[in-house]
Amino acid sequence: MTDLSRRDFLQSAAAAAALAGALNQSLAEEPTPTALKVSGPVVISSANGLRATEKAAEMIAAGADTLDAVIAGVNIVEEDPNDNSVGYGGLPNEDGIVELDSSVMHGPSCRAGAVGALRNIKTPSQVAKVVMERTDHIFLVGEGALRFARSHGFKECDLLTEESRKLWLDWKEHHSDKDNWIPSEVPDPNKRSDARRGFAFTYGTISCLGLNTAGDLSGVTTTSGLSYKLPGRVGDSPIIGAGLYVDNEVGAAGSTGRGEANIKICGTHMIVEAMRHGATPAEATLQAVQRAVHHTTEKRLLHLDGRPNFDLKFYALAKDGRFAGASIWSGGKFAVYADGKNRLEECAFLFQRAEVKP
Ligand code: ASP
């Protein structure tokens, strides 16, 4: 080594050491994860997930990996034809085709996988997990996601049930009187009709987060998304940081409701970061709904009094087992398995429904 290159080397080594010192210092300044307190599994989910939380908690208690457990939990709802918001029997896009979105995150290995606008496969959460495990990618969509699922042996089927087909047809025939679609029957006032209930679109999804006694966390979010959406529309559910976020050192968060309001604020990432810096799950989820409301400016999305005409919910589970759910509007619930009990609990909220001025 010449003197010059030796001096350069020593200088750059000193700079690298200084940088490493600074990095260590800033890592040391990150709030340390809270001490572990759980003595059994804790699983939290959207309100349609009582069977999911029970199943996942049972599997975690028996030693299953937290991601396998929450996926097995949501598979029950994905395969249920009577849940119109997830998987098989989910409400279709405006062409009458069901397109599913899902994401998974495995806390201990810091990995993620997701699929968007996936057709013909009942359990997109399982496909998302295979994307995580068997590709160098995180997110596959549309035709590519379907081909990938086929190549991994997933069986295809028509995801539209008779009930969801009739609801879609009903929507098509009622949402405008200036087109060529005419209702074929006198409306049955007792029958569910999205169009006749005064709104064109419905939301619905399952998000499920699980924690074991070793402090490992995983999460999954899976949905058929916004009903009657434009073909190809992908919501927040498969977007890491929006529909789902897990950091094994801090906690996990999931979301349901109007995806467009969540994607803009990266709600679940925001919640986990707030918890990292000391917020409780209830404070962090409320901060996220507040941010979503603050970022909603379009008149078409607001009631006359300026409050949103949609709902958005967040669910959070901290590494120490604390959990919470929060929504924009009152009346929201979430499912939770904790302390050996499976139940529904109330979400914190920003606005009372009764106060609404249309
Ligand atoms: N968040 C989902 C989406 O926007 C729908 C829902 O949760 O209701 O696709």
Coordinates of C-alpha atoms and ligand atoms in Angstrom, one line a residue:
M1 CA 0.0 0.0 0.0
T2 CA 1.3 3.5 -0.9
D3 CA 1.3 6.1 1.9
L4 CA -1.6 7.9 0.1
S5 CA -3.8 4.8 -0.3
R6 CA -2.9 3.8 3.3
R7 CA -4.0 7.2 4.5
D8 CA -7.2 6.9 2.4
F9 CA -7.8 3.5 3.8
L10 CA -7.3 4.6 7.4
Q11 CA -9.6 7.6 6.8
S12 CA -12.3 5.5 5.3
A13 CA -12.0 2.9 8.0
A14 CA -12.3 5.6 10.6
A15 CA -15.3 7.0 8.8
A16 CA -16.9 3.5 8.6
A17 CA -16.2 3.0 12.4
A18 CA -17.8 6.4 13.1
L19 CA -20.8 5.5 11.0
A20 CA -21.2 2.1 12.7
G21 CA -20.9 3.8 16.0
A22 CA -23.6 6.3 15.0
L23 CA -25.8 3.5 13.7
N24 CA -25.4 1.5 16.9
Q25 CA -26.2 4.7 18.9
S26 CA -29.4 5.3 16.9
L27 CA -30.4 1.7 17.2
A28 CA -29.8 2.0 21.0
E29 CA -32.0 5.0 21.0
E30 CA -34.9 3.1 19.4
P31 CA -37.4 2.4 22.2
T32 CA -36.8 -1.1 23.4
P33 CA -39.7 -3.6 22.8
T34 CA -41.9 -4.0 25.8
A35 CA -41.3 -7.0 28.1
L36 CA -43.3 -10.1 27.2
K37 CA -46.2 -10.8 29.4
V38 CA -48.5 -13.2 27.6
S39 CA -49.1 -16.6 29.2
G40 CA -51.1 -18.0 26.3
P41 CA -52.0 -17.2 22.7
V42 CA -53.5 -13.8 21.8
V43 CA -55.3 -13.6 18.5
I44 CA -57.3 -10.6 17.2
S45 CA -59.4 -10.3 14.1
S46 CA -62.2 -8.3 12.4
A47 CA -65.7 -9.0 13.8
N48 CA -66.4 -11.7 11.1
G49 CA -63.4 -13.7 12.5
L50 CA -64.6 -15.3 15.7
R51 CA -64.1 -18.8 14.2
A52 CA -60.7 -17.6 13.0
T53 CA -59.5 -16.4 16.3
E54 CA -60.6 -19.6 18.0
K55 CA -58.9 -21.8 15.4
A56 CA -55.7 -19.8 15.4
A57 CA -55.5 -19.7 19.2
E58 CA -56.0 -23.5 19.4
M59 CA -53.2 -24.0 16.9
I60 CA -50.8 -21.6 18.5
A61 CA -51.5 -23.2 21.9
A62 CA -50.6 -26.6 20.3
G63 CA -47.3 -25.2 19.1
A64 CA -48.1 -24.2 15.5
D65 CA -46.3 -21.3 13.8
T66 CA -48.2 -18.1 14.2
L67 CA -48.5 -17.5 10.5
D68 CA -49.8 -21.1 9.8
A69 CA -52.3 -20.5 12.6
V70 CA -53.8 -17.2 11.5
I71 CA -54.0 -18.5 7.9
A72 CA -55.8 -21.6 9.0
G73 CA -58.2 -19.3 10.9
V74 CA -59.0 -17.1 8.0
N75 CA -59.3 -20.1 5.6
I76 CA -62.6 -20.9 7.5
V77 CA -64.0 -17.6 6.4
E78 CA -62.5 -17.7 2.9
E79 CA -64.1 -21.0 2.2
D80 CA -67.5 -20.0 3.7
P81 CA -70.0 -19.2 0.9
N82 CA -72.1 -17.2 3.3
D83 CA -69.5 -14.5 4.0
N84 CA -70.0 -12.2 1.0
S85 CA -66.8 -10.2 1.7
V86 CA -64.1 -12.8 1.5
G87 CA -63.0 -15.7 -0.7
Y88 CA -65.6 -18.1 -2.1
G89 CA -69.0 -16.3 -2.3
G90 CA -67.4 -12.9 -2.1
L91 CA -69.1 -10.1 -4.1
P92 CA -67.7 -9.7 -7.6
N93 CA -66.4 -6.8 -9.6
E94 CA -68.7 -4.8 -11.9
D95 CA -68.4 -7.6 -14.6
G96 CA -69.6 -10.2 -12.1
I97 CA -66.1 -11.8 -11.6
V98 CA -64.7 -12.3 -8.1
E99 CA -61.2 -10.9 -7.7
L100 CA -59.4 -11.5 -4.4
D101 CA -56.7 -9.7 -2.5
S102 CA -54.6 -11.0 0.4
S103 CA -51.3 -10.4 2.2
V104 CA -49.4 -12.3 4.9
M105 CA -46.5 -11.3 7.2
H106 CA -44.3 -13.6 9.2
G107 CA -42.8 -11.7 12.1
P108 CA -39.9 -14.0 13.2
S109 CA -38.4 -14.2 9.7
C110 CA -39.4 -10.6 8.7
R111 CA -41.0 -11.9 5.5
A112 CA -44.1 -11.0 3.5
G113 CA -46.1 -12.2 0.5
A114 CA -49.2 -10.9 -1.3
V115 CA -51.6 -11.4 -4.2
G116 CA -53.9 -8.9 -5.8
A117 CA -56.9 -9.3 -8.2
L118 CA -56.6 -13.1 -8.0
R119 CA -59.4 -15.0 -9.7
N120 CA -60.7 -18.6 -9.2
I121 CA -58.8 -19.6 -6.0
K122 CA -60.7 -19.9 -2.8
T123 CA -57.8 -19.2 -0.4
P124 CA -55.7 -16.3 -1.6
S125 CA -54.0 -16.1 1.8
Q126 CA -52.4 -19.5 1.1
V127 CA -51.2 -18.3 -2.3
A128 CA -49.7 -15.2 -0.6
K129 CA -47.8 -17.4 1.8
V130 CA -46.4 -19.5 -1.2
V131 CA -45.4 -16.2 -2.9
M132 CA -43.5 -15.4 0.4
E133 CA -41.8 -18.8 0.6
R134 CA -41.2 -19.8 -3.0
T135 CA -40.4 -16.6 -4.9
D136 CA -38.0 -13.7 -4.6
H137 CA -41.0 -11.4 -4.9
I138 CA -43.5 -10.1 -2.5
F139 CA -46.6 -9.2 -4.6
L140 CA -48.1 -11.0 -7.6
V141 CA -51.3 -9.7 -9.3
G142 CA -53.9 -10.8 -11.8
E143 CA -53.1 -13.4 -14.4
G144 CA -49.5 -13.8 -13.2
A145 CA -50.8 -14.6 -9.7
L146 CA -53.3 -17.1 -11.0
R147 CA -50.7 -18.8 -13.1
F148 CA -48.4 -19.0 -10.1
A149 CA -51.2 -20.5 -8.0
R150 CA -51.9 -23.1 -10.7
S151 CA -48.3 -24.1 -10.9
H152 CA -48.3 -24.7 -7.1
G153 CA -51.3 -27.0 -7.5
F154 CA -54.1 -24.7 -6.2
K155 CA -57.4 -25.9 -7.6
E156 CA -59.5 -23.5 -9.5
C157 CA -63.3 -23.0 -9.2
D158 CA -65.9 -20.4 -9.9
L159 CA -66.0 -18.2 -6.8
L160 CA -69.4 -16.8 -7.6
T161 CA -72.1 -18.5 -5.6
E162 CA -75.8 -18.3 -6.6
E163 CA -76.3 -15.8 -3.8
S164 CA -73.5 -13.5 -4.8
R165 CA -74.5 -13.8 -8.5
K166 CA -78.0 -12.7 -7.6
L167 CA -76.7 -9.8 -5.5
W168 CA -74.5 -8.6 -8.4
L169 CA -77.4 -8.9 -10.9
D170 CA -79.6 -7.0 -8.5
W171 CA -77.0 -4.2 -8.3
K172 CA -76.7 -4.1 -12.1
E173 CA -80.4 -3.9 -12.6
H174 CA -81.0 -1.3 -9.9
H175 CA -78.1 1.1 -9.9
S176 CA -79.4 3.1 -12.9
D177 CA -82.7 3.5 -14.7
K178 CA -80.9 4.8 -17.7
D179 CA -79.3 1.6 -19.0
N180 CA -80.5 -1.6 -20.6
W181 CA -80.7 -3.8 -17.4
I182 CA -84.3 -4.3 -16.2
P183 CA -85.2 -6.0 -12.9
S184 CA -86.9 -9.3 -13.6
E185 CA -89.1 -9.4 -10.5
V186 CA -91.0 -7.2 -8.1
P187 CA -88.5 -6.4 -5.4
D188 CA -88.9 -8.5 -2.3
P189 CA -88.6 -6.0 0.6
N190 CA -87.2 -8.7 2.9
K191 CA -84.4 -9.7 0.5
R192 CA -81.0 -8.1 1.0
S193 CA -80.4 -5.7 -1.9
D194 CA -77.3 -3.5 -1.9
A195 CA -78.7 -1.3 -4.6
R196 CA -82.1 -0.9 -2.9
R197 CA -80.6 -0.2 0.5
G198 CA -79.4 3.0 -1.0
F199 CA -75.8 2.4 -1.6
A200 CA -74.0 0.8 -4.5
F201 CA -70.9 -0.6 -2.8
T202 CA -70.1 -2.7 0.3
Y203 CA -66.9 -3.4 2.1
G204 CA -65.8 -6.5 4.1
T205 CA -62.6 -8.3 4.7
I206 CA -61.0 -10.5 7.4
S207 CA -57.7 -9.4 9.0
C208 CA -56.2 -11.7 11.7
L209 CA -53.1 -11.2 13.9
G210 CA -51.6 -13.8 16.2
L211 CA -49.1 -13.8 19.1
N212 CA -47.5 -16.8 20.9
T213 CA -45.8 -17.0 24.3
A214 CA -42.4 -16.8 22.7
G215 CA -43.4 -13.3 21.6
D216 CA -43.6 -14.1 17.9
L217 CA -46.2 -12.4 15.8
S218 CA -47.8 -12.9 12.4
G219 CA -50.7 -11.5 10.4
V220 CA -53.0 -12.0 7.4
T221 CA -55.6 -9.9 5.6
T222 CA -57.8 -11.4 2.9
T223 CA -60.8 -10.1 1.0
S224 CA -62.9 -9.9 -2.1
G225 CA -62.6 -6.2 -1.7
L226 CA -65.0 -3.4 -2.6
S227 CA -68.1 -4.9 -4.2
Y228 CA -68.7 -4.2 -7.9
K229 CA -65.3 -2.5 -8.1
L230 CA -63.7 -1.8 -11.5
P231 CA -62.0 -4.9 -12.8
G232 CA -58.4 -4.9 -11.7
R233 CA -59.0 -2.6 -8.7
V234 CA -56.7 -3.6 -5.9
G235 CA -57.5 -2.4 -2.4
D236 CA -55.5 -2.0 0.8
S237 CA -55.6 -5.6 2.0
P238 CA -52.6 -6.9 0.0
I239 CA -50.5 -3.8 0.4
I240 CA -47.9 -4.2 3.1
G241 CA -48.1 -1.2 5.4
A242 CA -51.8 -0.5 4.5
G243 CA -53.9 -3.7 5.0
L244 CA -51.3 -5.4 7.1
Y245 CA -48.1 -4.7 8.9
V246 CA -46.1 -6.9 11.4
D247 CA -42.8 -6.0 13.2
N248 CA -41.8 -8.9 15.5
E249 CA -40.1 -6.5 17.9
V250 CA -43.1 -4.2 18.3
G251 CA -46.5 -5.5 17.2
A252 CA -48.9 -6.1 14.4
A253 CA -51.8 -4.2 12.8
G254 CA -54.5 -5.0 10.2
S255 CA -57.3 -3.1 8.6
T256 CA -60.8 -3.4 7.1
G257 CA -63.1 -0.9 5.5
R258 CA -62.5 1.7 2.7
G259 CA -59.2 0.7 1.4
E260 CA -58.7 3.9 -0.7
A261 CA -58.7 5.9 2.6
N262 CA -56.1 3.6 4.2
I263 CA -53.7 3.2 1.3
K264 CA -53.0 7.0 1.3
I265 CA -51.9 7.0 4.9
C266 CA -50.2 3.6 5.2
G267 CA -52.3 3.0 8.3
T268 CA -51.0 -0.2 9.7
H269 CA -47.3 0.8 9.3
M270 CA -48.2 4.1 11.0
I271 CA -49.8 2.1 13.9
V272 CA -46.8 -0.2 14.4
E273 CA -44.4 2.8 14.3
A274 CA -46.6 4.6 16.9
M275 CA -46.5 1.6 19.2
R276 CA -42.7 1.5 18.7
H277 CA -42.6 5.0 20.1
G278 CA -44.8 4.2 23.1
A279 CA -48.4 4.5 22.0
T280 CA -50.8 1.9 23.3
P281 CA -52.7 -0.1 20.7
A282 CA -55.8 1.9 21.3
E283 CA -54.0 5.3 20.9
A284 CA -52.2 4.0 17.8
T285 CA -55.3 2.7 16.1
L286 CA -57.2 5.9 16.9
Q287 CA -54.4 8.1 15.5
A288 CA -54.6 6.1 12.3
V289 CA -58.4 6.6 11.9
Q290 CA -57.9 10.3 12.7
R291 CA -55.2 10.6 10.0
A292 CA -57.5 8.9 7.5
V293 CA -60.3 11.4 8.3
H294 CA -57.9 14.3 8.1
H295 CA -56.8 13.2 4.7
T296 CA -60.3 12.9 3.3
T297 CA -61.1 16.1 1.5
E298 CA -63.4 15.2 -1.4
K299 CA -67.0 16.4 -0.9
R300 CA -68.4 13.1 -2.4
L301 CA -66.8 11.3 0.5
L302 CA -68.2 13.6 3.2
H303 CA -71.6 14.1 4.9
L304 CA -72.9 17.7 5.0
D305 CA -71.3 18.1 8.4
G306 CA -67.9 17.4 6.9
R307 CA -67.5 13.9 8.4
P308 CA -66.7 10.9 6.2
N309 CA -69.6 8.9 4.7
F310 CA -67.6 5.6 5.0
D311 CA -66.0 3.6 7.7
L312 CA -62.4 2.3 8.2
K313 CA -61.3 0.1 11.0
F314 CA -57.9 -0.8 12.4
Y315 CA -56.8 -3.7 14.7
A316 CA -53.6 -3.8 16.7
L317 CA -51.8 -6.4 18.7
A318 CA -48.6 -5.4 20.7
K319 CA -45.8 -7.7 21.4
D320 CA -46.7 -7.7 25.1
G321 CA -50.3 -8.9 24.4
R322 CA -52.2 -5.6 24.6
F323 CA -54.7 -5.2 21.8
A324 CA -57.3 -2.8 20.5
G325 CA -59.6 -2.0 17.6
A326 CA -60.7 1.5 16.4
S327 CA -63.1 2.7 13.7
I328 CA -64.2 6.1 12.4
W329 CA -67.9 5.4 13.4
S330 CA -69.2 3.9 16.6
G331 CA -70.7 0.4 16.7
G332 CA -67.7 -1.4 15.4
K333 CA -66.5 -4.6 17.0
F334 CA -63.5 -6.9 16.7
A335 CA -63.0 -10.6 17.6
V336 CA -60.3 -11.5 20.1
Y337 CA -59.0 -14.6 21.8
A338 CA -57.1 -13.7 25.0
D339 CA -56.8 -15.1 28.5
G340 CA -58.4 -18.3 27.3
K341 CA -61.6 -16.6 26.1
N342 CA -62.9 -16.0 22.6
R343 CA -65.2 -13.0 22.3
L344 CA -66.2 -9.8 20.5
E345 CA -65.1 -6.5 21.9
E346 CA -66.1 -2.9 21.1
C347 CA -63.8 -0.7 18.9
A348 CA -62.8 2.7 20.1
F349 CA -64.3 5.3 17.7
L350 CA -64.1 8.9 16.6
F351 CA -67.8 9.7 15.9
Q352 CA -71.2 8.6 17.2
R353 CA -73.4 7.2 14.4
A354 CA -76.5 8.8 15.9
E355 CA -75.0 12.2 15.4
V356 CA -74.7 11.9 11.7
K357 CA -76.4 14.6 9.5
P358 CA -76.7 13.0 6.0
Ligands
ASP1 N1 -60.4 -2.9 2.8 C1 -61.0 -3.7 1.7 C2 -60.8 -3.0 0.4 O1 -60.8 -1.8 0.3 C3 -62.5 -3.9 1.9 C4 -63.0 -4.0 3.3 O2 -62.3 -4.3 4.2 O3 -64.2 -3.9 3.5 O4 -60.7 -3.8 -0.5

